[in-house]
mmCIF file of C-alpha atoms in Angstrom:
data_model
loop_
_atom_site.group_PDB
_atom_site.id
_atom_site.type_symbol
_atom_site.label_atom_id
_atom_site.label_comp_id
_atom_site.label_asym_id
_atom_site.label_seq_id
_atom_site.Cartn_x
_atom_site.Cartn_y
_atom_site.Cartn_z
ATOM 1 C CA GLY A 171 -45.470 2.975 -85.498
ATOM 2 C CA GLU A 172 -42.490 3.506 -87.736
ATOM 3 C CA SER A 173 -42.592 1.207 -90.700
ATOM 4 C CA VAL A 174 -41.940 0.810 -94.367
ATOM 5 C CA GLY A 175 -45.007 0.038 -96.412
ATOM 6 C CA LEU A 176 -46.115 -0.407 -99.968
ATOM 7 C CA HIS A 177 -49.051 1.148 -101.779
ATOM 8 C CA LEU A 178 -50.086 -1.901 -103.804
ATOM 9 C CA PRO A 179 -49.884 -5.536 -102.775
ATOM 10 C CA THR A 180 -50.052 -6.823 -106.381
ATOM 11 C CA LEU A 181 -49.094 -5.441 -109.767
ATOM 12 C CA SER A 182 -49.779 -7.063 -113.125
ATOM 13 C CA VAL A 183 -48.051 -5.784 -116.263
ATOM 14 C CA GLN A 184 -47.675 -6.843 -119.865
ATOM 15 C CA GLU A 185 -44.310 -8.125 -121.011
ATOM 16 C CA GLY A 186 -42.309 -5.269 -122.472
ATOM 17 C CA ASP A 187 -44.104 -2.573 -120.507
ATOM 18 C CA ASN A 188 -42.456 -0.553 -117.770
ATOM 19 C CA SER A 189 -43.284 -1.342 -114.147
ATOM 20 C CA ILE A 190 -43.392 1.044 -111.236
ATOM 21 C CA ILE A 191 -43.439 -0.272 -107.693
ATOM 22 C CA ASN A 192 -44.005 2.204 -104.890
ATOM 23 C CA CYS A 193 -42.999 2.341 -101.262
ATOM 24 C CA ALA A 194 -43.843 4.763 -98.470
ATOM 25 C CA TYR A 195 -41.678 5.085 -95.410
ATOM 26 C CA SER A 196 -42.521 6.907 -92.238
ATOM 27 C CA ASN A 197 -39.153 7.374 -90.536
ATOM 28 C CA SER A 198 -37.600 10.627 -91.668
ATOM 29 C CA ALA A 199 -34.319 9.559 -90.048
ATOM 30 C CA SER A 200 -33.882 6.702 -92.533
ATOM 31 C CA ASP A 201 -30.871 7.410 -94.677
ATOM 32 C CA TYR A 202 -30.356 4.296 -96.736
ATOM 33 C CA PHE A 203 -32.801 2.285 -98.811
ATOM 34 C CA ILE A 204 -32.613 -0.961 -100.723
ATOM 35 C CA TRP A 205 -34.917 -2.714 -103.157
ATOM 36 C CA TYR A 206 -34.969 -6.503 -103.095
ATOM 37 C CA LYS A 207 -36.509 -9.098 -105.387
ATOM 38 C CA GLN A 208 -37.633 -12.384 -103.883
ATOM 39 C CA GLU A 209 -38.641 -15.412 -105.897
ATOM 40 C CA SER A 210 -40.576 -18.258 -104.369
ATOM 41 C CA GLY A 211 -38.448 -20.384 -102.047
ATOM 42 C CA LYS A 212 -35.413 -18.128 -102.330
ATOM 43 C CA GLY A 213 -33.849 -15.431 -100.229
ATOM 44 C CA PRO A 214 -34.185 -11.740 -101.140
ATOM 45 C CA GLN A 215 -31.925 -10.685 -103.999
ATOM 46 C CA PHE A 216 -30.369 -7.222 -103.955
ATOM 47 C CA ILE A 217 -31.508 -5.061 -106.868
ATOM 48 C CA ILE A 218 -30.417 -1.505 -106.181
ATOM 49 C CA ASP A 219 -29.775 0.824 -103.276
ATOM 50 C CA ILE A 220 -29.835 4.556 -102.690
ATOM 51 C CA ARG A 221 -28.623 6.858 -99.954
ATOM 52 C CA SER A 222 -30.648 9.765 -98.680
ATOM 53 C CA ASN A 223 -28.283 12.320 -100.230
ATOM 54 C CA MET A 224 -29.419 11.166 -103.673
ATOM 55 C CA ASP A 225 -32.738 11.500 -105.511
ATOM 56 C CA LYS A 226 -32.204 8.983 -108.257
ATOM 57 C CA ARG A 227 -30.014 6.054 -109.042
ATOM 58 C CA GLN A 228 -29.967 3.885 -112.134
ATOM 59 C CA GLY A 229 -28.935 0.322 -112.688
ATOM 60 C CA GLN A 230 -29.417 -2.135 -115.482
ATOM 61 C CA ARG A 231 -33.104 -1.746 -116.508
ATOM 62 C CA VAL A 232 -33.930 -0.447 -113.014
ATOM 63 C CA THR A 233 -34.174 3.019 -111.547
ATOM 64 C CA VAL A 234 -34.831 3.967 -107.939
ATOM 65 C CA LEU A 235 -36.312 7.355 -107.117
ATOM 66 C CA LEU A 236 -36.307 8.835 -103.649
ATOM 67 C CA ASN A 237 -38.550 11.713 -102.632
ATOM 68 C CA LYS A 238 -37.616 12.683 -99.106
ATOM 69 C CA THR A 239 -40.212 15.450 -98.945
ATOM 70 C CA VAL A 240 -43.080 12.971 -99.046
ATOM 71 C CA LYS A 241 -41.051 9.984 -97.832
ATOM 72 C CA HIS A 242 -41.628 7.983 -100.967
ATOM 73 C CA LEU A 243 -39.469 5.473 -102.776
ATOM 74 C CA SER A 244 -40.145 3.885 -106.137
ATOM 75 C CA LEU A 245 -38.602 1.200 -108.292
ATOM 76 C CA GLN A 246 -38.964 1.446 -112.033
ATOM 77 C CA ILE A 247 -38.296 -1.600 -114.175
ATOM 78 C CA ALA A 248 -37.910 -0.950 -117.880
ATOM 79 C CA ALA A 249 -39.123 -3.441 -120.496
ATOM 80 C CA THR A 250 -40.453 -5.859 -117.901
ATOM 81 C CA GLN A 251 -39.735 -9.499 -118.635
ATOM 82 C CA PRO A 252 -41.354 -12.724 -117.371
ATOM 83 C CA GLY A 253 -38.240 -13.315 -115.277
ATOM 84 C CA ASP A 254 -39.044 -10.164 -113.338
ATOM 85 C CA SER A 255 -42.102 -11.854 -111.819
ATOM 86 C CA ALA A 256 -41.452 -11.965 -108.073
ATOM 87 C CA VAL A 257 -42.223 -10.176 -104.835
ATOM 88 C CA TYR A 258 -40.419 -6.865 -104.456
ATOM 89 C CA PHE A 259 -39.547 -5.399 -101.077
ATOM 90 C CA CYS A 260 -38.228 -2.031 -100.143
ATOM 91 C CA ALA A 261 -36.154 -1.784 -96.992
ATOM 92 C CA GLU A 262 -34.783 1.101 -94.959
ATOM 93 C CA ASN A 263 -31.910 1.603 -92.600
ATOM 94 C CA LYS A 264 -32.139 4.288 -89.956
ATOM 95 C CA ASN A 265 -28.477 4.727 -89.271
ATOM 96 C CA TYR A 266 -26.313 4.022 -92.268
ATOM 97 C CA GLY A 267 -22.702 4.142 -91.178
ATOM 98 C CA GLY A 268 -23.549 3.836 -87.532
ATOM 99 C CA SER A 269 -23.903 0.955 -85.187
ATOM 100 C CA GLN A 270 -27.493 0.232 -86.082
ATOM 101 C CA GLY A 271 -27.248 -2.293 -88.834
ATOM 102 C CA ASN A 272 -30.696 -3.722 -89.306
ATOM 103 C CA LEU A 273 -32.934 -3.192 -92.277
ATOM 104 C CA ILE A 274 -36.671 -2.699 -91.853
ATOM 105 C CA PHE A 275 -38.694 -4.324 -94.622
ATOM 106 C CA GLY A 276 -42.109 -3.572 -95.971
ATOM 107 C CA LYS A 277 -44.640 -6.277 -96.782
ATOM 108 C CA GLY A 278 -43.847 -6.531 -100.457
ATOM 109 C CA THR A 279 -45.495 -6.097 -103.839
ATOM 110 C CA LYS A 280 -46.086 -9.121 -106.023
ATOM 111 C CA LEU A 281 -45.257 -8.363 -109.642
ATOM 112 C CA SER A 282 -46.823 -10.599 -112.282
ATOM 113 C CA VAL A 283 -45.700 -10.261 -115.897
ATOM 114 C CA LYS A 284 -48.125 -11.415 -118.567
ATOM 115 C CA PRO A 285 -46.559 -12.759 -121.787
ATOM 116 C CA ASP B 92 -17.211 -16.900 -103.727
ATOM 117 C CA THR B 93 -20.473 -18.830 -103.535
ATOM 118 C CA GLY B 94 -22.411 -16.190 -101.626
ATOM 119 C CA VAL B 95 -24.161 -16.702 -98.297
ATOM 120 C CA SER B 96 -24.787 -20.359 -97.477
ATOM 121 C CA GLN B 97 -27.348 -21.667 -95.041
ATOM 122 C CA ASP B 98 -27.795 -25.152 -93.716
ATOM 123 C CA PRO B 99 -30.104 -26.990 -93.595
ATOM 124 C CA ARG B 100 -32.491 -25.761 -96.285
ATOM 125 C CA HIS B 101 -35.440 -27.391 -94.584
ATOM 126 C CA LYS B 102 -36.027 -28.583 -91.026
ATOM 127 C CA ILE B 103 -39.079 -30.307 -89.602
ATOM 128 C CA THR B 104 -39.084 -30.720 -85.853
ATOM 129 C CA LYS B 105 -41.493 -31.667 -83.123
ATOM 130 C CA ARG B 106 -42.671 -29.032 -80.715
ATOM 131 C CA GLY B 107 -40.383 -28.797 -77.735
ATOM 132 C CA GLN B 108 -37.255 -29.919 -79.560
ATOM 133 C CA ASN B 109 -34.170 -27.761 -80.024
ATOM 134 C CA VAL B 110 -32.913 -26.831 -83.485
ATOM 135 C CA THR B 111 -29.733 -25.175 -84.718
ATOM 136 C CA PHE B 112 -29.136 -23.475 -88.043
ATOM 137 C CA ARG B 113 -25.844 -22.504 -89.595
ATOM 138 C CA CYS B 114 -24.894 -19.577 -91.793
ATOM 139 C CA ASP B 115 -21.658 -19.095 -93.710
ATOM 140 C CA PRO B 116 -21.394 -15.481 -94.883
ATOM 141 C CA ILE B 117 -19.369 -14.064 -97.753
ATOM 142 C CA SER B 118 -15.832 -14.382 -96.482
ATOM 143 C CA GLU B 119 -14.819 -10.721 -96.575
ATOM 144 C CA HIS B 120 -18.057 -9.460 -94.991
ATOM 145 C CA ASN B 121 -17.707 -8.200 -91.424
ATOM 146 C CA ARG B 122 -21.409 -8.033 -90.639
ATOM 147 C CA LEU B 123 -23.786 -10.965 -90.374
ATOM 148 C CA TYR B 124 -27.535 -10.698 -89.821
ATOM 149 C CA TRP B 125 -30.363 -13.051 -88.947
ATOM 150 C CA TYR B 126 -33.916 -12.408 -90.106
ATOM 151 C CA ARG B 127 -37.170 -14.323 -89.858
ATOM 152 C CA GLN B 128 -39.808 -14.311 -92.576
ATOM 153 C CA THR B 129 -43.331 -15.695 -92.373
ATOM 154 C CA LEU B 130 -45.537 -16.303 -95.375
ATOM 155 C CA GLY B 131 -46.641 -13.145 -97.137
ATOM 156 C CA GLN B 132 -44.554 -10.866 -94.938
ATOM 157 C CA GLY B 133 -41.262 -9.082 -95.298
ATOM 158 C CA PRO B 134 -38.232 -10.303 -93.383
ATOM 159 C CA GLU B 135 -38.086 -9.234 -89.721
ATOM 160 C CA PHE B 136 -34.764 -8.429 -88.113
ATOM 161 C CA LEU B 137 -33.611 -10.705 -85.280
ATOM 162 C CA THR B 138 -29.969 -9.887 -84.562
ATOM 163 C CA TYR B 139 -26.662 -8.962 -86.131
ATOM 164 C CA PHE B 140 -22.952 -9.363 -85.560
ATOM 165 C CA GLN B 141 -19.985 -7.251 -86.460
ATOM 166 C CA ASN B 142 -17.124 -9.714 -86.551
ATOM 167 C CA GLU B 143 -17.693 -11.816 -83.416
ATOM 168 C CA ALA B 144 -19.560 -9.143 -81.440
ATOM 169 C CA GLN B 145 -23.351 -9.322 -81.278
ATOM 170 C CA LEU B 146 -24.258 -5.653 -81.597
ATOM 171 C CA GLU B 147 -28.022 -5.645 -81.690
ATOM 172 C CA LYS B 148 -30.912 -7.931 -80.812
ATOM 173 C CA SER B 149 -34.552 -7.445 -81.684
ATOM 174 C CA ARG B 150 -37.336 -7.772 -79.151
ATOM 175 C CA LEU B 151 -38.477 -10.668 -81.361
ATOM 176 C CA LEU B 152 -35.479 -12.629 -80.135
ATOM 177 C CA SER B 153 -36.931 -14.310 -77.076
ATOM 178 C CA ASP B 154 -34.908 -16.102 -74.421
ATOM 179 C CA ARG B 155 -35.371 -19.337 -76.352
ATOM 180 C CA PHE B 156 -33.294 -17.952 -79.213
ATOM 181 C CA SER B 157 -29.544 -17.632 -79.131
ATOM 182 C CA ALA B 158 -27.090 -16.711 -81.851
ATOM 183 C CA GLU B 159 -23.336 -16.998 -81.919
ATOM 184 C CA ARG B 160 -20.502 -16.085 -84.217
ATOM 185 C CA PRO B 161 -17.530 -17.352 -82.242
ATOM 186 C CA LYS B 162 -14.693 -16.665 -84.656
ATOM 187 C CA GLY B 163 -16.244 -13.895 -86.661
ATOM 188 C CA SER B 164 -16.887 -16.200 -89.588
ATOM 189 C CA PHE B 165 -19.867 -18.586 -89.609
ATOM 190 C CA SER B 166 -22.809 -18.116 -87.279
ATOM 191 C CA THR B 167 -25.348 -20.406 -85.628
ATOM 192 C CA LEU B 168 -28.894 -19.673 -84.548
ATOM 193 C CA GLU B 169 -30.382 -22.008 -81.958
ATOM 194 C CA ILE B 170 -34.004 -22.208 -80.965
ATOM 195 C CA GLN B 171 -34.739 -24.088 -77.760
ATOM 196 C CA ARG B 172 -38.069 -25.692 -76.902
ATOM 197 C CA THR B 173 -39.533 -24.905 -80.306
ATOM 198 C CA GLU B 174 -43.136 -23.773 -80.596
ATOM 199 C CA GLN B 175 -45.458 -23.880 -83.579
ATOM 200 C CA GLY B 176 -45.198 -20.107 -83.823
ATOM 201 C CA ASP B 177 -41.501 -20.497 -84.602
ATOM 202 C CA SER B 178 -42.375 -21.977 -87.997
ATOM 203 C CA ALA B 179 -40.909 -19.583 -90.543
ATOM 204 C CA MET B 180 -38.081 -19.032 -92.985
ATOM 205 C CA TYR B 181 -34.897 -18.034 -91.185
ATOM 206 C CA LEU B 182 -32.695 -15.887 -93.376
ATOM 207 C CA CYS B 183 -29.072 -15.005 -92.936
ATOM 208 C CA ALA B 184 -27.418 -12.044 -94.644
ATOM 209 C CA SER B 185 -23.975 -10.494 -94.650
ATOM 210 C CA SER B 186 -22.504 -7.168 -95.655
ATOM 211 C CA LEU B 187 -19.403 -5.062 -95.666
ATOM 212 C CA LEU B 188 -19.122 -2.177 -93.274
ATOM 213 C CA PRO B 189 -20.563 1.129 -94.520
ATOM 214 C CA GLY B 190 -18.016 2.956 -96.621
ATOM 215 C CA GLN B 191 -16.155 -0.194 -97.582
ATOM 216 C CA GLY B 192 -17.956 -0.556 -100.843
ATOM 217 C CA SER B 193 -21.433 -1.611 -101.819
ATOM 218 C CA TYR B 194 -23.265 -1.896 -98.533
ATOM 219 C CA GLY B 195 -26.153 -3.923 -99.899
ATOM 220 C CA TYR B 196 -26.900 -6.929 -97.751
ATOM 221 C CA THR B 197 -26.513 -10.317 -99.468
ATOM 222 C CA PHE B 198 -29.033 -12.892 -98.312
ATOM 223 C CA GLY B 199 -28.792 -16.641 -98.254
ATOM 224 C CA SER B 200 -31.588 -18.911 -99.443
ATOM 225 C CA GLY B 201 -32.819 -19.443 -95.920
ATOM 226 C CA THR B 202 -33.740 -22.355 -93.678
ATOM 227 C CA ARG B 203 -37.424 -23.270 -93.725
ATOM 228 C CA LEU B 204 -38.442 -24.432 -90.227
ATOM 229 C CA THR B 205 -41.662 -26.327 -89.673
ATOM 230 C CA VAL B 206 -42.656 -27.151 -86.104
ATOM 231 C CA VAL B 207 -45.229 -29.934 -85.844
#
């Protein structure tokens, strides 16, 4: 069925290295994507979003890349810090601007940062 | 603004009892969403409101579940005759309307429900 998924369930990186978290989506009609960070016992925290009319968007230490041709989304975290350790979810919306408001989440990638 | 608030943070109930959760969204946000999250999974959409109108409900929202947002501000989610399978984290989120600014959904910390 239509779903958002992730290539890797876990990712371990050394402090200071760059991290890349990947996401594959299957619904070509999705036009809005968000990356969330979720720490244990907390709700998802918005990191960065991107609309389908863009290929790249940068925030503070984070970059989201969208490849609509292969339906692939990635989150790059520069100079990963121990505080970045969390589960990261990508989410898609199939009708940005329309009446359909729900996000569809993938299962998440657990990022572990080694000091 | 203190963000999205949810109450209670934790709820333990016996099977068959009714429970009600409350969500207070960011005040200027028109849209309010309810999600459910089980361990190791991403959040699953349940329903959402635009102001006081409930615009969409997931098939996950069985007849035992009901959500309200009577004045277009806070919302409640009630589960009747709870079952052990209802044990999960119930998340509330709110957002502006598309085009009004950053559309990113802001989530609360959730209500952890345990049905024993």
